């Protein structure tokens, strides 16, 4: 028979309830605090902590470990777990704080009047049904390189956990019935976890966006499953200090410190774009976290003492609120503040996040956890009735009561008005859509000069060059009719101005385009006879340049064509390496030239809030920069 494990702490997106024992694993609280700090730092300063997104995997592992431990305890004596009570406790922990964030943050979006968050209605639908991850996949949202981040994008992880809470108790009962021994059950869960991790590794493609793998419940469910396997392994009960040799105790304590150091190191060395991250890195991180949790059952170990520090415990207990509040408040602040003051936006919003999380914990989360929905709601109703009576009777010093009542009425009304007014697309998305329409119309109606047959390979180019008049050969100047441009959404945003600066230019730009796709795309254009004498490549915003890519580009276009490489400008960690590679290629080839957008972009005054995409003035600067480079050839 499987022995239960004591549910000693609340899961990261779950928490205390009436069935929880008084003893609490304070070390797991501290581990939760580290997880939420990592996620927040990753969102605030992604270049400083490129692997901070792994804090979500740490949350997942904690949830699997603690939820499964509680379920095993409830299955003592082969009893069927009280699923109704289990799901009710999860609802008490998750729903109230989430509803509070949805309503208040949606109402606060009025502060960004003129730039209301887009797609709020379907984001609300995903949040309320805990299907945000699948909603974002269906809408083509990218977690790592989206044009503009969703207001409630972070709710995807809550959806994955809630889907686990709904399905896992039933699966666990089934597995426990088939695999009756604890060791067999643990091995069975590990096999499922390995299959989940393998599906992520197998599905990873460096040339495609990885958000589908990251958002997917199955492909990203291995952390929850590994934590569950750890809970089964610990189901024998609390480990006693007695009978353990000093050497074994020292080994456990040293392993705890080593694992903690490895987890912290992973936050710095496993970026969200690395193949190693998806092909085993995240899974190994969750394995290490699970082993650490299994050793934290004894309160006297070094790891337990370190992780049970008061500040880490405080963060861990409020981690759910911190996670919920930090993202929409950050997005709102970055919208309100100008692009040049994004650091100030982050610094201003941090204390607001902690204040909101603390108030949510004290006013909403704790009362409902302690007294349940009915008693808490009835208490709130009595309080509201009393304040209403105060105002009605005109009692002195009733300002606080009036303010409370106004907030209870106005905040939901403001939230409803924002939901109704929320556009389907953001301003930047609308700008890119209009630019794409303009490019499509330009492609359908080519200028008369473009009807001349273009060179399709090096031999044709050489033959046509020999037919040029002596004056044209001496001139050696190019116009837009001689230029083929390949780029990403930055070029797409600038394309209307590029068409004005270089009439007749052929632009092939799209959202999310990657630099490693350039050789294949240029090969298609060359085969179709659309590759002109000057080739412009404006890529690198969405991913690093892999070895040999730039050499392949030169090989495809041939040795006689001029190649213009536009440097990238974005607050992303790979940009420096991309630009270094572009400049090194230009230095080694006389027919390759740099168009230094990275140097010009910081001087543009109308960049989008992501500090990547230019507005109309920035697009004009982008187009002028390219036009000047073409004229100098």
Coordinates of C-alpha atoms in Angstrom, one line a residue:
X1 CA 0.0 0.0 0.0
X2 CA 1.2 3.5 -0.8
X3 CA 2.1 5.5 2.3
X4 CA 1.0 9.1 2.3
X5 CA 3.3 12.1 2.5
X6 CA 2.4 15.1 4.7
X7 CA 1.3 18.2 2.9
X8 CA 3.6 20.6 4.7
X9 CA 3.3 23.7 2.6
X10 CA 1.1 25.4 0.0
X11 CA 1.8 24.9 -3.6
X12 CA 3.0 27.9 -5.5
X13 CA -0.3 28.7 -7.0
X14 CA -2.1 27.0 -4.3
X15 CA -1.9 27.3 -0.5
X16 CA -3.1 26.7 3.0
X17 CA -6.4 25.2 3.7
X18 CA -8.2 23.8 6.7
X19 CA -6.9 20.3 6.2
X20 CA -3.3 21.5 6.3
X21 CA -1.3 20.5 9.3
X22 CA 0.1 23.2 11.6
X23 CA 3.7 22.3 10.8
X24 CA 4.9 24.0 7.7
X25 CA 7.9 23.4 5.5
X26 CA 9.4 26.8 5.7
X27 CA 12.2 25.8 3.3
X28 CA 9.6 25.3 0.5
X29 CA 8.2 28.8 1.2
X30 CA 11.7 30.2 0.6
X31 CA 12.1 28.2 -2.6
X32 CA 8.8 29.7 -3.8
X33 CA 10.2 33.1 -3.0
X34 CA 13.3 32.5 -5.1
X35 CA 11.0 31.4 -8.0
X36 CA 8.9 34.5 -8.0
X37 CA 11.9 36.7 -7.7
X38 CA 13.5 35.0 -10.7
X39 CA 10.4 35.5 -12.8
X40 CA 10.0 39.1 -11.9
X41 CA 13.6 39.9 -12.5
X42 CA 13.4 38.2 -15.9
X43 CA 10.5 40.4 -16.9
X44 CA 12.0 43.6 -15.5
X45 CA 15.6 43.1 -16.8
X46 CA 15.7 40.1 -19.2
X47 CA 19.3 40.8 -20.2
X48 CA 20.4 40.5 -16.6
X49 CA 18.7 37.2 -15.8
X50 CA 18.1 35.5 -19.2
X51 CA 17.0 32.2 -17.5
X52 CA 14.6 33.8 -14.9
X53 CA 11.7 32.3 -16.8
X54 CA 12.7 29.0 -15.1
X55 CA 11.1 30.3 -12.0
X56 CA 7.8 29.1 -13.6
X57 CA 9.3 25.6 -13.9
X58 CA 10.2 25.8 -10.2
X59 CA 6.6 26.7 -9.4
X60 CA 5.4 23.8 -11.5
X61 CA 7.7 21.4 -9.7
X62 CA 6.6 22.7 -6.3
X63 CA 2.9 22.3 -7.2
X64 CA 3.4 18.7 -8.4
X65 CA 5.3 17.8 -5.2
X66 CA 2.9 19.3 -2.8
X67 CA -0.4 18.6 -4.5
X68 CA 0.5 15.0 -5.1
X69 CA 1.7 14.7 -1.5
X70 CA -1.7 15.9 -0.2
X71 CA -3.6 13.6 -2.5
X72 CA -1.5 10.6 -1.4
X73 CA -2.3 11.5 2.2
X74 CA -6.0 11.6 1.5
X75 CA -5.7 8.1 -0.1
X76 CA -4.6 6.4 3.1
X77 CA -6.3 3.0 3.5
X78 CA -7.1 2.9 -0.2
X79 CA -9.7 5.6 0.3
X80 CA -10.9 7.6 -2.8
X81 CA -9.7 11.2 -2.4
X82 CA -12.3 13.9 -1.6
X83 CA -12.1 15.5 -5.0
X84 CA -14.9 18.0 -4.3
X85 CA -13.1 19.3 -1.3
X86 CA -9.8 19.3 -3.1
X87 CA -11.1 21.4 -6.0
X88 CA -13.0 23.7 -3.7
X89 CA -9.8 24.4 -1.8
X90 CA -8.0 25.1 -5.0
X91 CA -10.8 27.5 -6.0
X92 CA -10.6 29.3 -2.7
X93 CA -6.8 29.8 -3.2
X94 CA -6.8 30.7 -6.9
X95 CA -10.0 32.4 -8.0
X96 CA -10.5 35.4 -5.6
X97 CA -7.0 36.9 -6.1
X98 CA -7.2 36.3 -9.9
X99 CA -10.6 38.1 -10.2
X100 CA -9.2 41.0 -8.2
X101 CA -6.3 41.4 -10.5
X102 CA -8.5 41.1 -13.6
X103 CA -10.9 43.8 -12.5
X104 CA -8.5 46.3 -11.0
X105 CA -5.8 46.0 -13.7
X106 CA -8.4 46.3 -16.5
X107 CA -9.8 49.4 -14.9
X108 CA -6.3 50.9 -14.5
X109 CA -5.8 50.5 -18.2
X110 CA -7.8 53.7 -18.5
X111 CA -4.6 55.4 -17.5
X112 CA -3.2 54.4 -20.9
X113 CA -6.0 56.1 -22.8
X114 CA -5.3 56.1 -26.5
X115 CA -3.2 52.9 -26.1
X116 CA -5.7 50.5 -24.4
X117 CA -4.5 46.9 -24.3
X118 CA -5.6 44.9 -27.2
X119 CA -7.6 41.6 -27.1
X120 CA -8.8 42.0 -23.5
X121 CA -12.1 40.2 -24.1
X122 CA -10.5 36.9 -25.2
X123 CA -7.8 37.2 -22.6
X124 CA -10.6 37.5 -19.9
X125 CA -12.3 34.4 -21.4
X126 CA -9.0 32.5 -21.2
X127 CA -8.4 33.6 -17.7
X128 CA -11.9 32.7 -16.4
X129 CA -11.9 29.3 -18.1
X130 CA -8.2 28.6 -17.3
X131 CA -7.4 28.1 -21.0
X132 CA -5.1 31.1 -21.4
X133 CA -2.3 28.9 -22.7
X134 CA -4.4 27.4 -25.5
X135 CA -6.0 30.8 -26.3
X136 CA -2.6 32.4 -26.8
X137 CA -1.5 29.5 -29.0
X138 CA -4.7 29.9 -31.1
X139 CA -4.1 33.6 -31.5
X140 CA -0.5 33.1 -32.5
X141 CA 0.9 34.9 -29.6
X142 CA 4.7 34.5 -29.0
X143 CA 6.0 34.5 -25.4
X144 CA 9.5 35.4 -26.5
X145 CA 9.3 37.6 -29.6
X146 CA 5.7 39.0 -29.7
X147 CA 5.2 42.4 -31.4
X148 CA 3.5 43.6 -28.2
X149 CA 3.0 41.6 -25.0
X150 CA -0.5 40.7 -23.9
X151 CA -1.8 42.5 -20.8
X152 CA -2.5 39.1 -19.1
X153 CA 0.0 37.0 -20.9
X154 CA 1.4 35.5 -17.7
X155 CA -2.0 33.7 -17.0
X156 CA -0.8 30.9 -19.3
X157 CA 1.0 29.3 -16.4
X158 CA -2.1 29.5 -14.1
X159 CA -4.0 27.7 -16.9
X160 CA -1.4 24.9 -17.1
X161 CA -1.5 24.4 -13.3
X162 CA -5.3 24.5 -13.1
X163 CA -5.6 21.9 -15.9
X164 CA -3.2 19.8 -13.8
X165 CA -5.4 20.2 -10.7
X166 CA -8.4 19.1 -12.6
X167 CA -7.0 16.1 -14.4
X168 CA -4.1 14.8 -12.1
X169 CA -6.2 13.5 -9.2
X170 CA -8.1 11.3 -11.5
X171 CA -5.0 10.1 -13.3
X172 CA -3.2 9.5 -10.0
X173 CA -6.1 7.4 -8.6
X174 CA -6.0 5.3 -11.9
X175 CA -2.2 4.9 -11.7
X176 CA -2.3 4.0 -8.0
X177 CA -4.9 1.3 -8.8
X178 CA -2.9 -0.2 -11.5
X179 CA 0.6 0.2 -10.0
X180 CA -0.1 -0.8 -6.5
X181 CA 3.5 -0.5 -5.1
X182 CA 5.0 2.9 -4.4
X183 CA 8.2 2.2 -6.4
X184 CA 6.1 1.1 -9.4
X185 CA 3.9 4.2 -9.2
X186 CA 7.0 6.5 -9.0
X187 CA 8.5 4.8 -12.0
X188 CA 5.3 5.1 -13.9
X189 CA 5.1 8.9 -13.3
X190 CA 8.7 9.3 -14.2
X191 CA 8.0 7.6 -17.6
X192 CA 5.2 10.0 -18.3
X193 CA 7.4 12.9 -17.2
X194 CA 10.2 11.7 -19.5
X195 CA 7.7 11.5 -22.4
X196 CA 6.6 15.1 -21.8
X197 CA 10.2 16.3 -21.7
X198 CA 11.0 14.3 -24.8
X199 CA 8.1 15.8 -26.7
X200 CA 9.4 19.3 -26.0
X201 CA 13.0 18.3 -27.1
X202 CA 11.7 16.5 -30.2
X203 CA 9.5 19.4 -31.2
X204 CA 12.1 22.1 -30.8
X205 CA 13.1 23.8 -34.0
X206 CA 15.7 26.6 -33.8
X207 CA 14.2 28.2 -37.0
X208 CA 10.7 28.5 -35.5
X209 CA 9.2 30.2 -32.5
X210 CA 9.1 27.9 -29.5
X211 CA 6.0 29.4 -27.8
X212 CA 3.7 26.5 -28.7
X213 CA 6.1 24.1 -26.9
X214 CA 6.4 26.6 -24.0
X215 CA 2.6 27.1 -23.6
X216 CA 1.6 23.5 -24.2
X217 CA 0.2 21.7 -21.2
X218 CA 1.7 18.4 -22.3
X219 CA 5.0 19.6 -23.6
X220 CA 5.6 21.8 -20.5
X221 CA 4.0 19.4 -18.0
X222 CA 7.2 17.5 -17.0
X223 CA 7.9 19.8 -14.0
X224 CA 4.5 19.0 -12.5
X225 CA 5.1 15.3 -13.1
X226 CA 8.6 15.2 -11.7
X227 CA 7.4 17.0 -8.6
X228 CA 4.7 14.4 -8.3
X229 CA 7.2 11.5 -8.6
X230 CA 9.3 13.1 -5.9
X231 CA 6.2 13.2 -3.6
X232 CA 5.6 9.5 -4.2
X233 CA 9.2 8.8 -3.4
X234 CA 8.8 10.7 -0.1
X235 CA 5.5 9.0 0.7
X236 CA 7.0 6.8 3.4
X237 CA 6.7 9.6 5.9
X238 CA 9.0 12.1 7.7
X239 CA 12.6 11.1 7.8
X240 CA 14.0 11.0 11.2
X241 CA 17.5 12.3 12.2
X242 CA 18.1 9.3 14.4
X243 CA 20.0 6.4 12.9
X244 CA 21.5 8.6 10.2
X245 CA 25.3 8.7 10.2
X246 CA 27.1 12.0 10.4
X247 CA 28.7 11.3 7.0
X248 CA 25.3 10.8 5.4
X249 CA 23.9 13.9 7.0
X250 CA 26.9 15.9 5.8
X251 CA 26.4 14.5 2.3
X252 CA 22.7 15.6 2.2
X253 CA 23.6 19.1 3.4
X254 CA 26.4 19.6 0.9
X255 CA 24.1 18.3 -1.9
X256 CA 21.4 20.8 -0.9
X257 CA 23.9 23.7 -1.2
X258 CA 25.2 22.4 -4.5
X259 CA 21.7 22.0 -5.9
X260 CA 20.7 25.5 -4.8
X261 CA 23.8 26.9 -6.5
X262 CA 23.0 25.0 -9.7
X263 CA 19.5 26.3 -9.7
X264 CA 20.7 29.9 -9.3
X265 CA 23.3 29.4 -12.0
X266 CA 20.7 28.1 -14.4
X267 CA 18.9 31.4 -14.1
X268 CA 22.0 33.1 -15.6
X269 CA 23.1 30.5 -18.2
X270 CA 20.0 29.0 -19.8
X271 CA 18.4 31.7 -22.0
X272 CA 14.9 31.3 -23.5
X273 CA 16.3 30.9 -27.0
X274 CA 18.9 28.2 -26.4
X275 CA 18.4 24.8 -27.9
X276 CA 19.9 23.3 -24.7
X277 CA 17.1 24.9 -22.7
X278 CA 14.4 23.0 -24.6
X279 CA 16.4 19.8 -25.3
X280 CA 16.8 18.8 -21.7
X281 CA 17.8 22.0 -19.8
X282 CA 14.4 22.7 -18.4
X283 CA 13.8 19.1 -17.5
X284 CA 17.2 18.8 -15.7
X285 CA 16.4 22.0 -13.8
X286 CA 13.1 20.4 -12.6
X287 CA 14.9 17.2 -11.7
X288 CA 17.4 19.1 -9.5
X289 CA 14.5 21.1 -7.9
X290 CA 12.7 17.9 -7.1
X291 CA 15.7 16.3 -5.5
X292 CA 16.2 19.5 -3.4
X293 CA 12.5 19.3 -2.2
X294 CA 12.9 15.7 -1.2
X295 CA 15.9 16.7 1.0
X296 CA 14.1 19.6 2.7
X297 CA 11.9 17.4 4.9
X298 CA 14.4 17.8 7.7
X299 CA 14.4 21.3 9.3
X300 CA 17.9 21.0 10.6
X301 CA 19.8 20.9 7.3
X302 CA 21.8 23.8 5.8
X303 CA 19.5 24.1 2.8
X304 CA 16.4 24.3 5.0
X305 CA 17.9 27.0 7.2
X306 CA 19.0 29.0 4.2
X307 CA 15.7 28.8 2.4
X308 CA 13.6 29.5 5.6
X309 CA 15.0 33.0 5.9
X310 CA 12.3 35.5 6.9
X311 CA 12.5 37.6 3.7
X312 CA 12.3 34.6 1.4
X313 CA 9.4 33.1 3.4
X314 CA 7.6 36.5 3.2
X315 CA 8.0 36.5 -0.6
X316 CA 7.0 32.8 -0.8
X317 CA 3.8 33.3 1.1
X318 CA 2.8 36.2 -1.2
X319 CA 4.3 34.7 -4.4
X320 CA 0.9 34.1 -6.0
X321 CA -0.1 37.8 -5.6
X322 CA 3.3 39.0 -6.7
X323 CA 3.1 36.8 -9.8
X324 CA -0.4 38.0 -10.6
X325 CA 0.2 41.7 -10.2
X326 CA 3.7 42.2 -11.6
X327 CA 3.1 41.7 -15.3
X328 CA 0.0 43.9 -16.0
X329 CA 1.3 46.7 -13.8
X330 CA 4.7 46.5 -15.7
X331 CA 3.0 46.5 -19.1
X332 CA 0.9 49.5 -18.0
X333 CA 3.8 51.5 -16.7
X334 CA 5.8 50.8 -19.9
X335 CA 2.9 52.1 -21.9
X336 CA 2.4 55.3 -19.8
X337 CA 6.1 56.2 -19.6
X338 CA 7.9 57.3 -22.7
X339 CA 10.4 54.8 -24.3
X340 CA 13.3 56.9 -23.0
X341 CA 12.1 56.3 -19.4
X342 CA 11.5 52.6 -19.3
X343 CA 14.0 52.2 -16.4
X344 CA 12.0 54.7 -14.4
X345 CA 8.8 52.8 -15.3
X346 CA 10.2 49.6 -13.8
X347 CA 11.6 51.3 -10.7
X348 CA 8.2 53.1 -10.1
X349 CA 6.1 50.0 -10.5
X350 CA 8.1 47.6 -8.2
X351 CA 6.9 49.1 -4.9
X352 CA 3.3 49.2 -6.3
X353 CA 3.5 45.5 -7.1
X354 CA 4.6 44.6 -3.5
X355 CA 2.0 46.8 -2.0
X356 CA -0.8 45.3 -4.2
X357 CA 0.4 41.7 -3.3
X358 CA 0.4 42.5 0.4
X359 CA -3.0 44.1 0.4
X360 CA -4.4 41.2 -1.7
X361 CA -2.9 38.7 0.8
X362 CA -4.3 40.5 3.9
X363 CA -7.7 41.6 2.6
X364 CA -8.6 38.9 0.1
X365 CA -6.5 35.7 0.2
X366 CA -6.0 35.1 3.9
X367 CA -9.7 35.7 5.0
X368 CA -11.0 33.3 2.3
X369 CA -8.4 30.7 3.1
X370 CA -9.2 30.9 6.8
X371 CA -13.0 31.2 6.7
X372 CA -14.1 30.1 3.3
X373 CA -16.3 31.8 0.7
X374 CA -19.6 31.9 2.5
X375 CA -18.4 33.4 5.8
X376 CA -16.0 35.8 4.1
X377 CA -18.6 37.1 1.6
X378 CA -21.2 37.5 4.3
X379 CA -18.7 39.4 6.4
X380 CA -17.9 41.7 3.5
X381 CA -21.7 42.2 2.8
X382 CA -22.3 43.2 6.4
X383 CA -19.4 45.6 6.2
X384 CA -20.6 47.2 3.0
X385 CA -24.1 47.5 4.4
X386 CA -22.8 49.2 7.5
X387 CA -20.8 51.7 5.4
X388 CA -23.8 52.3 3.2
X389 CA -25.9 53.1 6.2
X390 CA -23.2 55.5 7.4
X391 CA -23.3 57.4 4.2
X392 CA -27.1 57.4 4.1
X393 CA -27.4 58.8 7.6
X394 CA -24.8 61.5 6.8
X395 CA -22.5 60.4 9.6
X396 CA -19.5 62.6 10.2
X397 CA -16.1 61.2 9.3
X398 CA -17.7 59.0 6.7
X399 CA -15.2 59.9 4.0
X400 CA -13.6 56.4 4.1
X401 CA -17.0 54.8 3.7
X402 CA -17.9 57.0 0.7
X403 CA -14.5 56.2 -0.9
X404 CA -15.0 52.5 -0.4
X405 CA -18.5 52.5 -1.9
X406 CA -17.4 54.6 -4.8
X407 CA -14.5 52.2 -5.5
X408 CA -16.8 49.2 -5.4
X409 CA -19.1 50.8 -8.0
X410 CA -16.7 52.7 -10.2
X411 CA -13.8 50.2 -10.5
X412 CA -16.0 47.4 -12.0
X413 CA -17.7 50.0 -14.3
X414 CA -14.3 51.2 -15.5
X415 CA -13.2 47.7 -16.1
X416 CA -16.4 47.0 -18.1
X417 CA -15.8 50.1 -20.2
X418 CA -12.2 49.1 -21.0
X419 CA -13.3 45.6 -22.0
X420 CA -15.8 47.1 -24.4
X421 CA -13.3 49.5 -25.8
X422 CA -10.4 47.2 -26.1
X423 CA -9.4 46.9 -29.8
X424 CA -8.7 43.7 -31.5
X425 CA -5.2 44.9 -32.4
X426 CA -2.8 47.2 -30.7
X427 CA -1.6 50.4 -32.5
X428 CA 1.6 48.7 -33.5
X429 CA -0.2 45.7 -34.8
X430 CA -2.5 48.0 -36.8
X431 CA 0.6 49.9 -38.1
X432 CA 2.1 46.6 -39.3
X433 CA -1.1 45.4 -40.8
X434 CA -1.5 48.6 -42.8
X435 CA 2.2 48.3 -43.9
X436 CA 1.6 44.8 -45.0
X437 CA -1.4 45.9 -47.0
X438 CA 0.6 48.6 -48.7
X439 CA 3.3 46.1 -49.6
X440 CA 0.8 43.7 -51.1
X441 CA -0.7 46.5 -53.2
X442 CA 2.8 47.6 -54.3
X443 CA 3.5 44.0 -55.4
X444 CA 0.3 43.8 -57.4
X445 CA 0.9 47.0 -59.3
X446 CA 4.6 47.2 -60.1
X447 CA 6.0 50.3 -61.7
X448 CA 6.6 50.3 -65.5
X449 CA 10.3 50.4 -65.0
X450 CA 10.1 47.2 -63.0
X451 CA 8.7 45.3 -66.0
X452 CA 12.3 45.1 -67.3
X453 CA 13.6 41.5 -66.9
X454 CA 15.8 41.2 -63.8
X455 CA 18.9 39.2 -63.4
X456 CA 18.2 35.8 -62.0
X457 CA 21.7 34.6 -61.5
X458 CA 25.3 35.8 -61.8
X459 CA 25.6 34.9 -65.5
X460 CA 22.4 36.9 -66.5
X461 CA 23.6 39.8 -64.4
X462 CA 27.0 39.8 -66.2
X463 CA 25.3 39.7 -69.6
X464 CA 22.9 42.5 -68.8
X465 CA 25.7 44.6 -67.4
X466 CA 27.6 44.3 -70.6
X467 CA 24.6 45.8 -72.4
X468 CA 24.5 48.9 -70.3
X469 CA 25.6 52.1 -71.9
X470 CA 28.9 53.6 -71.1
X471 CA 27.3 56.5 -69.2
X472 CA 25.2 54.1 -67.0
X473 CA 28.3 52.0 -66.3
X474 CA 30.3 55.0 -65.3
X475 CA 27.4 56.3 -63.1
X476 CA 27.3 53.2 -61.0
X477 CA 24.4 54.5 -59.0
X478 CA 21.5 52.4 -57.9
X479 CA 17.8 53.3 -57.4
X480 CA 14.9 51.5 -55.6
X481 CA 14.4 49.5 -58.8
X482 CA 17.7 47.8 -58.2
X483 CA 17.0 46.8 -54.5
X484 CA 15.5 43.7 -53.0
X485 CA 15.0 44.0 -49.2
X486 CA 14.4 41.1 -46.8
X487 CA 13.5 41.9 -43.3
X488 CA 11.4 41.4 -40.1
X489 CA 8.7 43.5 -38.4
X490 CA 11.1 46.5 -37.9
X491 CA 11.5 46.7 -41.7
X492 CA 7.8 46.1 -42.2
X493 CA 7.0 49.0 -39.8
X494 CA 9.3 51.2 -41.9
X495 CA 8.2 50.0 -45.3
X496 CA 5.9 52.9 -46.2
X497 CA 8.7 55.3 -45.7
X498 CA 11.2 53.0 -47.5
X499 CA 8.9 53.1 -50.5
X500 CA 9.0 56.9 -50.5
X501 CA 12.7 57.1 -50.1
X502 CA 13.5 54.4 -52.6
X503 CA 10.6 54.2 -55.1
X504 CA 10.3 50.8 -56.7
X505 CA 12.1 48.9 -54.0
X506 CA 11.0 45.3 -53.6
X507 CA 10.4 44.6 -49.9
X508 CA 9.8 41.2 -48.4
X509 CA 9.3 41.7 -44.7
X510 CA 7.1 39.8 -42.2
X511 CA 6.5 39.7 -38.4
X512 CA 8.7 37.2 -36.6
X513 CA 11.1 36.6 -39.6
X514 CA 14.4 35.0 -38.5
X515 CA 17.9 35.6 -39.9
X516 CA 18.5 31.9 -40.3
X517 CA 15.7 31.7 -42.8
X518 CA 17.3 34.3 -45.0
X519 CA 19.3 31.9 -47.3
X520 CA 16.3 29.8 -48.2
X521 CA 14.1 32.9 -48.8
X522 CA 16.7 34.5 -51.0
X523 CA 17.1 31.3 -52.9
X524 CA 13.4 31.4 -53.6
X525 CA 13.5 35.0 -54.8
X526 CA 16.5 34.2 -57.0
X527 CA 14.7 31.3 -58.6
X528 CA 11.7 33.5 -59.3
X529 CA 13.9 36.1 -60.9
X530 CA 13.1 38.7 -58.2
X531 CA 16.6 39.1 -56.8
X532 CA 18.0 42.4 -57.9
X533 CA 21.5 43.9 -58.0
X534 CA 21.4 45.2 -54.4
X535 CA 20.2 42.9 -51.6
X536 CA 19.3 44.3 -48.2
X537 CA 19.0 42.0 -45.2
X538 CA 17.4 43.5 -42.1
X539 CA 17.1 40.6 -39.7
X540 CA 18.4 39.6 -36.3
X541 CA 15.7 41.1 -34.0
X542 CA 14.0 37.8 -33.3
X543 CA 17.0 35.5 -32.9
X544 CA 20.7 35.1 -32.9
X545 CA 22.6 34.4 -36.1
X546 CA 23.9 30.9 -36.4
X547 CA 27.3 29.9 -37.7
X548 CA 27.6 30.0 -41.5
X549 CA 24.3 31.8 -42.1
X550 CA 25.9 35.0 -43.4
X551 CA 28.3 33.0 -45.6
X552 CA 25.2 31.2 -47.1
X553 CA 23.6 34.5 -47.8
X554 CA 26.6 35.6 -49.8
X555 CA 26.8 32.3 -51.6
X556 CA 23.1 32.5 -52.6
X557 CA 23.1 36.0 -54.0
X558 CA 26.5 35.6 -55.8
X559 CA 29.7 37.5 -55.7
X560 CA 28.7 40.3 -57.9
X561 CA 25.7 41.6 -56.0
X562 CA 26.0 44.3 -53.4
X563 CA 24.9 43.2 -49.9
X564 CA 23.6 45.7 -47.3
X565 CA 23.3 44.3 -43.7
X566 CA 21.1 46.4 -41.4
X567 CA 22.2 46.1 -37.7
X568 CA 19.5 45.3 -35.2
X569 CA 18.3 47.4 -32.2
X570 CA 16.3 45.7 -29.5
X571 CA 16.5 45.1 -25.7
X572 CA 17.3 41.4 -26.3
X573 CA 20.4 39.5 -25.2
X574 CA 21.5 38.2 -28.6
X575 CA 21.5 41.6 -30.4
X576 CA 25.2 42.4 -29.5
X577 CA 26.4 39.1 -31.0
X578 CA 24.2 39.6 -34.1
X579 CA 25.6 43.0 -34.8
X580 CA 29.2 41.9 -34.2
X581 CA 28.7 39.1 -36.7
X582 CA 27.2 41.5 -39.3
X583 CA 30.1 44.0 -38.9
X584 CA 32.7 41.2 -39.1
X585 CA 31.2 40.0 -42.4
X586 CA 31.2 43.5 -43.8
X587 CA 34.9 44.0 -42.9
X588 CA 35.9 40.8 -44.7
X589 CA 34.0 41.4 -48.0
X590 CA 34.3 44.5 -50.1
X591 CA 30.8 43.9 -51.6
X592 CA 29.1 43.8 -48.2
X593 CA 28.2 47.0 -46.3
X594 CA 26.7 47.9 -42.9
X595 CA 23.6 50.1 -42.5
X596 CA 23.9 51.0 -38.8
X597 CA 20.3 51.1 -37.5
X598 CA 21.6 50.1 -34.1
X599 CA 23.4 53.5 -33.9
X600 CA 20.5 55.5 -35.2
X601 CA 17.6 53.9 -33.3
X602 CA 18.5 55.4 -29.9
X603 CA 18.1 58.9 -31.4
X604 CA 14.5 58.2 -32.7
X605 CA 11.8 59.8 -30.6
X606 CA 8.8 57.7 -31.6
X607 CA 9.8 54.1 -30.9
X608 CA 7.0 51.8 -29.8
X609 CA 6.9 50.9 -26.1
X610 CA 8.9 47.7 -26.8
X611 CA 11.8 49.9 -27.9
X612 CA 12.1 47.9 -31.1
X613 CA 9.6 49.1 -33.7
X614 CA 9.8 52.6 -35.1
X615 CA 6.8 54.9 -35.6
X616 CA 6.4 57.1 -38.7
X617 CA 9.3 59.4 -37.8
X618 CA 11.5 56.5 -36.9
X619 CA 10.5 54.7 -40.1
X620 CA 11.5 57.8 -42.1
X621 CA 14.9 57.7 -40.4
X622 CA 15.2 54.0 -41.2
X623 CA 14.3 54.6 -44.9
X624 CA 16.6 57.5 -45.2
X625 CA 19.5 55.6 -43.7
X626 CA 19.0 52.8 -46.2
X627 CA 18.6 55.3 -49.1
X628 CA 21.8 57.0 -48.2
X629 CA 23.6 53.6 -48.1
X630 CA 22.3 52.6 -51.5
X631 CA 23.3 55.9 -53.1
X632 CA 26.9 55.5 -51.8
X633 CA 27.4 52.2 -53.5

